[in-house]
Amino acid sequence: MKFIKSIYFNIKKYSFLLKQLVSRDFKVKYKRSALGILWSVLYPVLMMLVMGFVFSNFFKASMPGVSYLAYLLIGLVLFNYFSDATNQSMSSIVSNFSLINKMYIPKYIFPLSKCLFATLNFMITLIPLYLIIFITGTGINFYHLLLPYVILCLFMFSLGVSFLLSAIAVFLRDMYYIYGIIILMWTYLTPIMYNFAIIPEKLQTIFKINPMYQFVNFAREIILYGRMPSTISFVACFVAGTVMLIFGSFVFKKVQDKFIYYI
Amino acid sequence: MIDIENVSMKFNLGMEKNYSLKQAFINFLKFKKQKKNYFYALDNINLNVKKGEVVGFVGSNGAGKSTLLKVVAGVMKPTTGKVIISGNICPMIELGAGFDMELTARENVFLNGAVLGYTKEFIEKKFDEIVEFSELNEFLDVPLKNFSSGMIARLAFSVATLVEPEILIVDEILSVGDMSFQKKSGDKMRKMINDGTTVLFVSHSLTQIESLCTRVVWLEHGKIQLVGDPKTVCQKYKESQERK
């Protein structure tokens, strides 16, 4: 109880700083571009179109019963969100060293602000996603109300990974390269571009351990198939999110006092 | 107000080497154990500062002055010992920490203010005051990267001294800006001191120290060499510097 109270007070105390950090990222990102914030919509749309075109025309990828484009985009949007959030958070401690070295600011603010920034960007990419959902005739249904649940779980998961990565990156700069490879492997191990059914049955259970599969699958069940995700799906998303967040914060808290000697 | 009890700060000089996996791996192959090469930046410091005191710190480069201020500001955790503080602190260890060069002066005031822990309403209320004090109203919407370093320092000083903190930590910043701004910032400091702010102050200018401080601490190699009234300590410190 006391712990939760202190978290609440800290969030209240530093909410303005968080807002400022997020809005700084936003301003800096679009400062020099002619189209500005429009890129947030345009970029994912163009990227999705390229990928959709390549996969459905060259690889003849298709999904029985549903639109392949919508199938691909749901996976892409969710996975890009995770990859953006974690990649940006990873360098957040190191790149904000000039601040950490001179002021007392709770250090978790930096990965947290990057994750919030990525979430904001993700929200914007939902616009083109819904556009595609309508264009492909996938349609909308009552279960869409459950999407915030999976987004929240994915946010917790991303934040947990971010805490872990940003702490490791302080001690081991090689992490930038290592994580680049990991995320590439992760993209292919998650059924984003291909049908989950092509995986040999023996391996399917192992693939299901991947939390990213659980999040993507949950969203697809709702958007593509218009049905209630299974109870296991609900539990898996929640457990993946909370366990990762707790583990990440625990590690971060444990090593944060040592950051200053290594940056 | 500030209680520094048995504070020691230990740095591991060998740390630099184990930066990358490659290095760690090479060291491992060579059976090279990392040398335990310790360095005490602060060695068992005890100091008690009362409310309203202005304490100056002198000492040669690397004596531990800045490290001590950082420990008091909460930026670093001491290896052993503890620091007890009552009252809110305004650390001015380096001006403009948290400025983003891509953003305009106006945006940076808010960002830097947030870093210093001010609320949005407070900054909005005091915004004109900041602008007036920094004399930068023509350049408010210019990105900071086009500012001169003196202009940046002015802006930073104006934001940092906005609140009336109970404890002010100052590390060599009174030398910012041109002559007229130096006088202005010096006056502001004096006003804060007269209002009863406790100040910890690092400077290499002994004239500044003698004119502002009520007590001076001379640090050397992480240890307190001498504590006392400004005149005697500065005199002794000057003699030792001249002997070198």
Short mmCIF file of C-alpha atoms in Angstrom, two decimals:
data_model
loop_
_atom_site.label_atom_id
_atom_site.label_comp_id
_atom_site.label_asym_id
_atom_site.label_seq_id
_atom_site.Cartn_x
_atom_site.Cartn_y
_atom_site.Cartn_z
CA MET A 1 0.00 0.00 0.00
CA LYS A 2 2.75 2.40 0.96
CA PHE A 3 4.59 1.42 -2.20
CA ILE A 4 1.59 2.18 -4.39
CA LYS A 5 1.12 5.47 -2.61
CA SER A 6 4.70 6.51 -3.30
CA ILE A 7 4.34 5.57 -6.96
CA TYR A 8 1.22 7.69 -7.17
CA PHE A 9 2.91 10.70 -5.60
CA ASN A 10 5.92 10.37 -7.86
CA ILE A 11 3.77 10.20 -10.94
CA LYS A 12 1.88 13.25 -9.82
CA LYS A 13 5.06 15.11 -8.99
CA TYR A 14 6.81 14.35 -12.25
CA SER A 15 3.85 14.31 -14.62
CA PHE A 16 4.69 17.76 -15.93
CA LEU A 17 8.27 16.72 -16.62
CA LEU A 18 7.02 13.61 -18.38
CA LYS A 19 4.70 15.70 -20.52
CA GLN A 20 7.54 18.04 -21.36
CA LEU A 21 9.87 15.21 -22.32
CA VAL A 22 7.26 13.59 -24.54
CA SER A 23 6.38 16.87 -26.21
CA ARG A 24 10.07 17.59 -26.71
CA ASP A 25 10.45 14.31 -28.59
CA PHE A 26 7.44 15.17 -30.66
CA LYS A 27 8.64 18.65 -31.55
CA VAL A 28 12.18 17.56 -32.32
CA LYS A 29 10.97 14.70 -34.48
CA TYR A 30 8.92 16.84 -36.83
CA LYS A 31 10.75 20.13 -36.63
CA ARG A 32 12.57 20.06 -39.92
CA SER A 33 10.14 18.18 -42.12
CA ALA A 34 7.79 19.96 -44.50
CA LEU A 35 4.89 17.61 -43.86
CA GLY A 36 5.46 17.58 -40.12
CA ILE A 37 3.08 15.53 -38.06
CA LEU A 38 1.42 14.17 -41.21
CA TRP A 39 4.36 11.79 -41.47
CA SER A 40 3.08 9.96 -38.44
CA VAL A 41 0.17 8.80 -40.58
CA LEU A 42 1.85 8.79 -43.96
CA TYR A 43 4.93 6.81 -43.00
CA PRO A 44 3.14 3.74 -41.65
CA VAL A 45 0.62 3.87 -44.51
CA LEU A 46 3.35 3.85 -47.14
CA MET A 47 5.34 1.20 -45.32
CA MET A 48 2.28 -0.99 -44.95
CA LEU A 49 1.40 -0.58 -48.60
CA VAL A 50 4.89 -1.58 -49.70
CA MET A 51 4.89 -4.63 -47.46
CA GLY A 52 1.35 -5.56 -48.36
CA PHE A 53 2.15 -5.25 -52.07
CA VAL A 54 5.35 -7.28 -51.84
CA PHE A 55 3.88 -10.08 -49.79
CA SER A 56 0.57 -10.49 -51.51
CA ASN A 57 1.93 -10.17 -55.05
CA PHE A 58 5.41 -11.68 -54.99
CA PHE A 59 5.04 -14.24 -52.26
CA LYS A 60 1.37 -14.82 -53.01
CA ALA A 61 0.70 -14.74 -49.31
CA SER A 62 -2.95 -14.98 -48.40
CA MET A 63 -5.12 -15.77 -45.43
CA PRO A 64 -8.12 -18.04 -45.85
CA GLY A 65 -11.34 -16.22 -45.07
CA VAL A 66 -9.90 -12.83 -44.16
CA SER A 67 -8.09 -10.00 -45.86
CA TYR A 68 -4.36 -10.64 -45.91
CA LEU A 69 -3.62 -6.94 -45.90
CA ALA A 70 -5.55 -6.42 -42.67
CA TYR A 71 -3.93 -9.53 -41.20
CA LEU A 72 -0.45 -8.22 -42.01
CA LEU A 73 -1.12 -4.70 -40.82
CA ILE A 74 -2.44 -5.65 -37.39
CA GLY A 75 0.74 -7.61 -36.77
CA LEU A 76 2.94 -4.88 -38.16
CA VAL A 77 1.37 -2.05 -36.21
CA LEU A 78 1.59 -3.88 -32.90
CA PHE A 79 5.08 -5.17 -33.47
CA ASN A 80 6.39 -1.82 -34.67
CA TYR A 81 5.01 -0.22 -31.56
CA PHE A 82 6.90 -2.67 -29.38
CA SER A 83 10.08 -2.34 -31.40
CA ASP A 84 9.90 1.48 -31.47
CA ALA A 85 9.27 1.79 -27.76
CA THR A 86 12.06 -0.57 -26.73
CA ASN A 87 14.60 0.70 -29.24
CA GLN A 88 14.14 4.31 -28.24
CA SER A 89 14.10 3.55 -24.54
CA MET A 90 17.29 1.55 -24.77
CA SER A 91 19.42 4.63 -25.39
CA SER A 92 17.33 6.94 -23.21
CA ILE A 93 19.49 6.68 -20.10
CA VAL A 94 22.77 7.01 -21.95
CA SER A 95 21.64 9.94 -24.07
CA ASN A 96 20.21 11.84 -21.13
CA PHE A 97 23.41 11.51 -19.16
CA SER A 98 24.00 15.26 -19.07
CA LEU A 99 20.81 15.54 -17.06
CA ILE A 100 21.33 12.53 -14.83
CA ASN A 101 24.80 13.75 -13.98
CA LYS A 102 23.63 17.14 -12.82
CA MET A 103 20.21 16.85 -11.30
CA TYR A 104 18.31 14.49 -9.19
CA ILE A 105 15.54 13.13 -11.40
CA PRO A 106 14.14 9.64 -10.99
CA LYS A 107 15.88 7.77 -13.75
CA TYR A 108 12.91 5.68 -14.78
CA ILE A 109 11.39 8.88 -16.19
CA PHE A 110 13.51 8.54 -19.32
CA PRO A 111 12.49 5.07 -20.55
CA LEU A 112 8.95 5.83 -19.43
CA SER A 113 8.78 9.02 -21.48
CA LYS A 114 10.10 7.20 -24.54
CA CYS A 115 7.48 4.48 -24.12
CA LEU A 116 4.74 7.09 -23.80
CA PHE A 117 6.03 8.82 -26.90
CA ALA A 118 5.95 5.54 -28.80
CA THR A 119 2.42 4.95 -27.53
CA LEU A 120 1.35 8.31 -28.86
CA ASN A 121 2.81 7.49 -32.25
CA PHE A 122 1.14 4.11 -32.12
CA MET A 123 -2.23 5.75 -31.50
CA ILE A 124 -1.72 7.79 -34.64
CA THR A 125 -0.92 4.69 -36.68
CA LEU A 126 -4.27 3.27 -35.60
CA ILE A 127 -5.86 5.78 -37.99
CA PRO A 128 -4.39 4.21 -41.14
CA LEU A 129 -5.02 0.77 -39.67
CA TYR A 130 -8.72 1.50 -39.30
CA LEU A 131 -8.73 2.98 -42.77
CA ILE A 132 -7.46 -0.32 -44.12
CA ILE A 133 -9.97 -2.23 -42.01
CA PHE A 134 -12.79 -0.31 -43.66
CA ILE A 135 -11.33 -0.42 -47.17
CA THR A 136 -10.78 -4.17 -47.10
CA GLY A 137 -14.31 -4.65 -45.83
CA THR A 138 -13.17 -6.31 -42.61
CA GLY A 139 -15.58 -4.13 -40.73
CA ILE A 140 -15.87 -3.18 -37.11
CA ASN A 141 -17.60 -5.03 -34.29
CA PHE A 142 -18.52 -4.89 -30.67
CA TYR A 143 -15.35 -6.65 -29.51
CA HIS A 144 -13.18 -3.71 -30.59
CA LEU A 145 -13.92 -2.36 -27.13
CA LEU A 146 -11.47 -4.97 -25.83
CA LEU A 147 -8.55 -3.50 -27.77
CA PRO A 148 -7.50 -1.10 -24.98
CA TYR A 149 -6.97 -4.17 -22.81
CA VAL A 150 -4.39 -5.70 -25.14
CA ILE A 151 -2.79 -2.30 -25.75
CA LEU A 152 -2.38 -1.82 -22.03
CA CYS A 153 -0.82 -5.27 -21.64
CA LEU A 154 1.50 -4.58 -24.58
CA PHE A 155 2.43 -1.23 -23.05
CA MET A 156 3.36 -2.88 -19.76
CA PHE A 157 5.36 -5.50 -21.60
CA SER A 158 7.20 -2.88 -23.68
CA LEU A 159 7.90 -0.80 -20.60
CA GLY A 160 9.30 -3.81 -18.77
CA VAL A 161 11.60 -4.68 -21.67
CA SER A 162 12.56 -1.00 -21.94
CA PHE A 163 13.61 -0.81 -18.31
CA LEU A 164 15.70 -3.90 -18.73
CA LEU A 165 17.33 -2.77 -21.98
CA SER A 166 18.04 0.80 -20.91
CA ALA A 167 19.75 -0.51 -17.78
CA ILE A 168 21.80 -3.10 -19.64
CA ALA A 169 22.81 -0.59 -22.34
CA VAL A 170 24.51 1.57 -19.69
CA PHE A 171 26.89 -1.22 -18.77
CA LEU A 172 27.17 -2.84 -22.15
CA ARG A 173 26.97 -0.61 -25.22
CA ASP A 174 27.11 -3.66 -27.44
CA MET A 175 23.48 -4.10 -26.54
CA TYR A 176 22.45 -1.74 -29.34
CA TYR A 177 23.78 -4.15 -31.93
CA ILE A 178 22.74 -7.29 -30.12
CA TYR A 179 19.19 -6.04 -29.72
CA GLY A 180 19.05 -5.10 -33.39
CA ILE A 181 19.62 -8.75 -34.23
CA ILE A 182 17.25 -9.95 -31.53
CA ILE A 183 14.43 -7.76 -32.77
CA LEU A 184 15.00 -8.96 -36.33
CA MET A 185 14.77 -12.57 -35.22
CA TRP A 186 11.77 -11.73 -33.11
CA THR A 187 9.98 -10.22 -36.11
CA TYR A 188 10.31 -13.48 -38.02
CA LEU A 189 9.48 -15.68 -35.07
CA THR A 190 6.21 -13.82 -34.60
CA PRO A 191 3.60 -14.66 -37.22
CA ILE A 192 3.28 -11.17 -38.67
CA MET A 193 3.69 -11.82 -42.36
CA TYR A 194 2.90 -15.50 -42.52
CA ASN A 195 0.05 -17.71 -41.45
CA PHE A 196 0.56 -19.33 -38.06
CA ALA A 197 -0.74 -22.61 -39.51
CA ILE A 198 2.38 -23.13 -41.66
CA ILE A 199 4.42 -23.77 -38.54
CA PRO A 200 4.86 -27.51 -37.83
CA GLU A 201 2.45 -28.59 -35.17
CA LYS A 202 5.20 -29.73 -32.83
CA LEU A 203 6.69 -26.24 -32.79
CA GLN A 204 3.43 -24.40 -32.41
CA THR A 205 3.41 -24.64 -28.62
CA ILE A 206 6.87 -23.13 -28.48
CA PHE A 207 5.81 -20.30 -30.77
CA LYS A 208 2.91 -19.58 -28.49
CA ILE A 209 5.25 -18.84 -25.58
CA ASN A 210 6.32 -15.73 -27.46
CA PRO A 211 4.41 -12.88 -25.75
CA MET A 212 4.32 -10.89 -28.98
CA TYR A 213 2.39 -13.74 -30.58
CA GLN A 214 -0.15 -13.53 -27.78
CA PHE A 215 -0.70 -9.79 -28.21
CA VAL A 216 -0.93 -9.96 -31.99
CA ASN A 217 -3.20 -12.99 -31.84
CA PHE A 218 -5.51 -11.29 -29.34
CA ALA A 219 -5.93 -8.27 -31.61
CA ARG A 220 -6.49 -10.44 -34.68
CA GLU A 221 -9.15 -12.53 -32.98
CA ILE A 222 -11.08 -9.33 -32.36
CA ILE A 223 -10.49 -7.38 -35.54
CA LEU A 224 -10.32 -10.11 -38.16
CA TYR A 225 -12.56 -12.82 -36.80
CA GLY A 226 -14.88 -10.69 -34.72
CA ARG A 227 -14.90 -13.09 -31.80
CA MET A 228 -14.12 -13.08 -28.13
CA PRO A 229 -10.47 -14.07 -27.48
CA SER A 230 -10.11 -17.20 -25.36
CA THR A 231 -9.63 -17.00 -21.62
CA ILE A 232 -6.12 -18.34 -22.05
CA SER A 233 -5.43 -15.43 -24.39
CA PHE A 234 -6.63 -12.96 -21.79
CA VAL A 235 -4.52 -14.50 -19.08
CA ALA A 236 -1.44 -14.86 -21.29
CA CYS A 237 -1.46 -11.17 -22.26
CA PHE A 238 -1.92 -10.05 -18.70
CA VAL A 239 0.76 -12.33 -17.28
CA ALA A 240 3.26 -11.41 -20.01
CA GLY A 241 2.67 -7.70 -19.35
CA THR A 242 2.81 -7.72 -15.57
CA VAL A 243 5.64 -10.22 -15.17
CA MET A 244 7.84 -8.36 -17.63
CA LEU A 245 7.06 -5.02 -16.04
CA ILE A 246 7.79 -6.26 -12.54
CA PHE A 247 10.98 -7.99 -13.61
CA GLY A 248 12.18 -4.99 -15.63
CA SER A 249 11.48 -2.50 -12.86
CA PHE A 250 13.13 -4.76 -10.32
CA VAL A 251 16.36 -4.98 -12.30
CA PHE A 252 16.29 -1.26 -13.10
CA LYS A 253 15.79 -0.31 -9.47
CA LYS A 254 18.57 -2.58 -8.39
CA VAL A 255 21.24 -1.13 -10.67
CA GLN A 256 20.16 2.48 -11.15
CA ASP A 257 22.53 3.92 -8.55
CA LYS A 258 25.47 2.52 -10.47
CA PHE A 259 24.54 4.20 -13.77
CA ILE A 260 26.44 7.33 -12.98
CA TYR A 261 29.80 5.55 -12.81
CA TYR A 262 29.44 3.87 -16.17
CA ILE A 263 27.97 6.40 -18.54
CA MET B 1 20.01 22.01 7.56
CA ILE B 2 22.58 19.87 5.85
CA ASP B 3 24.28 17.06 7.70
CA ILE B 4 27.11 15.27 5.97
CA GLU B 5 28.17 12.26 8.00
CA ASN B 6 31.25 10.16 7.22
CA VAL B 7 30.68 10.45 3.51
CA SER B 8 33.13 8.59 1.29
CA MET B 9 32.97 8.25 -2.43
CA LYS B 10 34.93 5.49 -4.05
CA PHE B 11 35.56 5.30 -7.80
CA ASN B 12 36.89 2.31 -9.57
CA LEU B 13 39.43 3.56 -12.07
CA GLY B 14 39.51 0.25 -13.89
CA MET B 15 35.89 0.56 -14.87
CA GLU B 16 36.56 2.40 -18.08
CA LYS B 17 38.12 -0.70 -19.56
CA ASN B 18 35.21 -3.09 -19.35
CA TYR B 19 33.02 -1.03 -21.59
CA SER B 20 32.40 -3.54 -24.30
CA LEU B 21 31.84 -7.21 -24.58
CA LYS B 22 34.89 -7.47 -26.78
CA GLN B 23 37.14 -6.01 -24.12
CA ALA B 24 35.62 -8.18 -21.43
CA PHE B 25 36.16 -11.20 -23.64
CA ILE B 26 39.76 -10.31 -24.41
CA ASN B 27 40.46 -9.77 -20.75
CA PHE B 28 38.90 -13.11 -20.04
CA LEU B 29 41.09 -14.85 -22.63
CA LYS B 30 44.19 -13.23 -21.28
CA PHE B 31 43.23 -14.35 -17.79
CA LYS B 32 43.64 -10.74 -16.93
CA LYS B 33 41.87 -9.91 -13.75
CA GLN B 34 40.55 -6.44 -13.59
CA LYS B 35 42.90 -4.48 -11.45
CA LYS B 36 41.24 -3.14 -8.40
CA ASN B 37 42.31 0.39 -8.77
CA TYR B 38 40.32 2.48 -6.36
CA PHE B 39 40.30 6.17 -5.98
CA TYR B 40 38.65 8.07 -3.18
CA ALA B 41 37.09 11.25 -4.52
CA LEU B 42 35.76 11.91 -1.05
CA ASP B 43 37.32 10.45 2.03
CA ASN B 44 35.31 10.47 5.22
CA ILE B 45 33.83 13.93 5.03
CA ASN B 46 31.96 15.35 8.01
CA LEU B 47 30.29 18.68 7.73
CA ASN B 48 27.34 20.41 9.28
CA VAL B 49 25.79 23.41 7.60
CA LYS B 50 23.25 25.51 9.45
CA LYS B 51 20.41 27.50 7.99
CA GLY B 52 21.45 30.77 6.41
CA GLU B 53 25.12 29.87 6.19
CA VAL B 54 27.03 30.49 3.01
CA VAL B 55 29.72 27.89 2.74
CA GLY B 56 32.43 28.22 0.13
CA PHE B 57 34.56 25.35 -1.11
CA VAL B 58 38.10 25.83 -2.33
CA GLY B 59 40.72 23.34 -3.44
CA SER B 60 42.76 22.43 -6.48
CA ASN B 61 41.25 20.66 -9.47
CA GLY B 62 40.11 17.16 -8.64
CA ALA B 63 39.99 17.80 -4.91
CA GLY B 64 36.41 16.57 -4.75
CA LYS B 65 34.50 19.83 -4.57
CA SER B 66 32.07 19.08 -7.37
CA THR B 67 31.66 15.48 -6.25
CA LEU B 68 30.69 16.68 -2.79
CA LEU B 69 28.10 19.02 -4.23
CA LYS B 70 26.72 16.24 -6.39
CA VAL B 71 26.39 13.98 -3.37
CA VAL B 72 24.51 16.69 -1.50
CA ALA B 73 22.29 17.34 -4.52
CA GLY B 74 21.37 13.65 -4.60
CA VAL B 75 22.85 13.08 -8.05
CA MET B 76 25.32 10.55 -6.65
CA LYS B 77 24.86 8.16 -3.82
CA PRO B 78 27.83 8.08 -1.47
CA THR B 79 29.66 4.77 -1.18
CA THR B 80 29.46 5.00 2.59
CA GLY B 81 28.00 7.51 4.99
CA LYS B 82 24.92 9.58 4.57
CA VAL B 83 23.66 13.05 3.85
CA ILE B 84 20.64 14.40 5.68
CA ILE B 85 18.93 17.42 4.22
CA SER B 86 15.92 19.42 5.29
CA GLY B 87 14.53 21.89 2.81
CA ASN B 88 14.24 22.07 -0.94
CA ILE B 89 17.37 22.22 -3.00
CA CYS B 90 18.10 24.09 -6.18
CA PRO B 91 21.21 22.54 -7.68
CA MET B 92 23.00 24.77 -10.13
CA ILE B 93 25.82 22.39 -10.78
CA GLU B 94 25.75 23.15 -14.41
CA LEU B 95 23.46 25.65 -15.97
CA GLY B 96 21.08 24.56 -18.65
CA ALA B 97 21.14 20.87 -17.91
CA GLY B 98 18.29 19.55 -19.96
CA PHE B 99 18.26 22.26 -22.57
CA ASP B 100 17.50 20.90 -25.99
CA MET B 101 19.34 22.75 -28.70
CA GLU B 102 16.67 22.03 -31.31
CA LEU B 103 13.91 23.70 -29.35
CA THR B 104 13.26 27.41 -29.05
CA ALA B 105 14.04 29.47 -25.98
CA ARG B 106 10.38 29.54 -25.01
CA GLU B 107 10.05 25.76 -25.21
CA ASN B 108 13.28 25.32 -23.31
CA VAL B 109 12.09 27.47 -20.43
CA PHE B 110 9.26 25.02 -19.91
CA LEU B 111 11.42 21.95 -20.38
CA ASN B 112 14.14 23.19 -18.06
CA GLY B 113 11.56 24.36 -15.57
CA ALA B 114 10.04 20.89 -15.54
CA VAL B 115 13.48 19.39 -15.00
CA LEU B 116 13.95 21.67 -12.02
CA GLY B 117 10.64 20.48 -10.64
CA TYR B 118 8.46 23.54 -11.20
CA THR B 119 4.81 23.22 -12.08
CA LYS B 120 3.33 24.43 -15.34
CA GLU B 121 1.23 27.12 -13.68
CA PHE B 122 4.27 28.43 -11.86
CA ILE B 123 6.31 28.81 -15.04
CA GLU B 124 3.46 30.45 -16.89
CA LYS B 125 3.05 32.92 -14.08
CA LYS B 126 6.74 33.72 -13.93
CA PHE B 127 7.40 33.57 -17.66
CA ASP B 128 7.58 37.33 -18.17
CA GLU B 129 9.91 37.65 -15.22
CA ILE B 130 12.29 35.11 -16.76
CA VAL B 131 12.24 36.85 -20.10
CA GLU B 132 12.81 40.21 -18.53
CA PHE B 133 15.68 39.04 -16.37
CA SER B 134 17.43 37.24 -19.21
CA GLU B 135 16.91 40.18 -21.62
CA LEU B 136 16.22 37.78 -24.44
CA ASN B 137 12.71 38.78 -25.45
CA GLU B 138 13.67 39.31 -29.09
CA PHE B 139 14.95 35.77 -29.38
CA LEU B 140 12.20 33.83 -27.67
CA ASP B 141 11.25 31.81 -30.72
CA VAL B 142 14.73 31.14 -31.98
CA PRO B 143 16.12 27.61 -31.60
CA LEU B 144 18.71 27.43 -28.89
CA LYS B 145 21.40 26.14 -31.21
CA ASN B 146 21.58 29.61 -32.76
CA PHE B 147 22.26 31.21 -29.37
CA SER B 148 25.68 32.21 -28.17
CA SER B 149 26.93 30.41 -25.09
CA GLY B 150 26.54 33.59 -23.06
CA MET B 151 22.90 33.86 -24.07
CA ILE B 152 22.25 30.26 -23.13
CA ALA B 153 23.86 30.81 -19.76
CA ARG B 154 21.69 33.87 -19.15
CA LEU B 155 18.53 31.98 -19.95
CA ALA B 156 19.60 29.10 -17.75
CA PHE B 157 20.46 31.34 -14.83
CA SER B 158 17.13 33.12 -15.12
CA VAL B 159 15.20 29.86 -15.01
CA ALA B 160 17.27 28.31 -12.25
CA THR B 161 16.98 31.21 -9.81
CA LEU B 162 13.27 31.60 -10.31
CA VAL B 163 12.24 29.92 -7.11
CA GLU B 164 13.46 30.93 -3.73
CA PRO B 165 15.04 27.65 -2.71
CA GLU B 166 16.03 26.97 0.88
CA ILE B 167 19.31 25.48 -0.22
CA LEU B 168 21.23 26.66 -3.22
CA ILE B 169 24.12 24.70 -4.66
CA VAL B 170 26.31 26.68 -6.97
CA ASP B 171 29.26 25.35 -8.93
CA GLU B 172 31.24 28.09 -10.67
CA ILE B 173 28.45 29.78 -12.48
CA LEU B 174 28.69 33.38 -11.44
CA SER B 175 31.05 34.00 -14.30
CA VAL B 176 28.37 33.74 -16.97
CA GLY B 177 27.41 36.35 -19.48
CA ASP B 178 28.78 39.82 -20.07
CA MET B 179 29.74 42.32 -17.41
CA SER B 180 26.30 43.77 -16.87
CA PHE B 181 24.75 40.33 -16.56
CA GLN B 182 27.48 39.21 -14.19
CA LYS B 183 26.62 42.10 -11.96
CA LYS B 184 22.93 41.31 -12.26
CA SER B 185 23.39 37.65 -11.40
CA GLY B 186 25.75 38.52 -8.56
CA ASP B 187 23.13 40.91 -7.15
CA LYS B 188 20.48 38.23 -7.40
CA MET B 189 22.73 35.82 -5.51
CA ARG B 190 23.36 38.37 -2.81
CA LYS B 191 19.66 39.03 -2.50
CA MET B 192 19.02 35.31 -2.07
CA ILE B 193 21.73 35.11 0.59
CA ASN B 194 20.29 38.07 2.44
CA ASP B 195 16.89 36.41 2.38
CA GLY B 196 18.33 33.55 4.40
CA THR B 197 19.04 30.95 1.74
CA THR B 198 21.65 28.40 2.68
CA VAL B 199 24.29 28.30 -0.02
CA LEU B 200 27.00 25.83 -0.93
CA PHE B 201 29.36 27.51 -3.28
CA VAL B 202 32.33 26.30 -5.30
CA SER B 203 34.60 28.80 -6.94
CA HIS B 204 38.20 29.32 -7.90
CA SER B 205 37.85 33.03 -7.43
CA LEU B 206 38.97 33.71 -3.88
CA THR B 207 37.68 37.28 -4.04
CA GLN B 208 34.20 35.96 -4.74
CA ILE B 209 34.49 33.45 -1.94
CA GLU B 210 35.71 35.99 0.56
CA SER B 211 33.02 38.49 -0.31
CA LEU B 212 30.10 36.05 -0.24
CA CYS B 213 30.84 33.29 2.26
CA THR B 214 30.49 33.06 5.99
CA ARG B 215 32.56 29.90 6.21
CA VAL B 216 35.07 28.26 3.91
CA VAL B 217 35.99 24.59 3.53
CA TRP B 218 39.30 23.71 1.96
CA LEU B 219 39.29 20.31 0.32
CA GLU B 220 42.37 18.46 -0.81
CA HIS B 221 42.48 14.89 -2.19
CA GLY B 222 38.97 14.22 -0.99
CA LYS B 223 39.70 15.22 2.59
CA ILE B 224 38.85 18.34 4.50
CA GLN B 225 42.08 20.22 4.98
CA LEU B 226 40.75 23.16 6.88
CA VAL B 227 37.46 24.73 7.89
CA GLY B 228 37.09 28.20 9.19
CA ASP B 229 36.34 31.82 8.54
CA PRO B 230 36.89 32.95 4.94
CA LYS B 231 39.90 35.15 5.51
CA THR B 232 42.14 32.66 7.29
CA VAL B 233 41.27 29.69 5.10
CA CYS B 234 41.66 31.63 1.87
CA GLN B 235 44.97 33.01 3.07
CA LYS B 236 46.33 29.55 3.91
CA TYR B 237 44.99 28.11 0.68
CA LYS B 238 46.62 30.89 -1.32
CA GLU B 239 49.95 30.26 0.40
CA SER B 240 49.85 26.56 -0.38
CA GLN B 241 48.99 27.26 -4.00
CA GLU B 242 51.86 29.67 -4.36
CA ARG B 243 54.30 27.19 -2.88
CA LYS B 244 53.48 24.64 -5.61
#
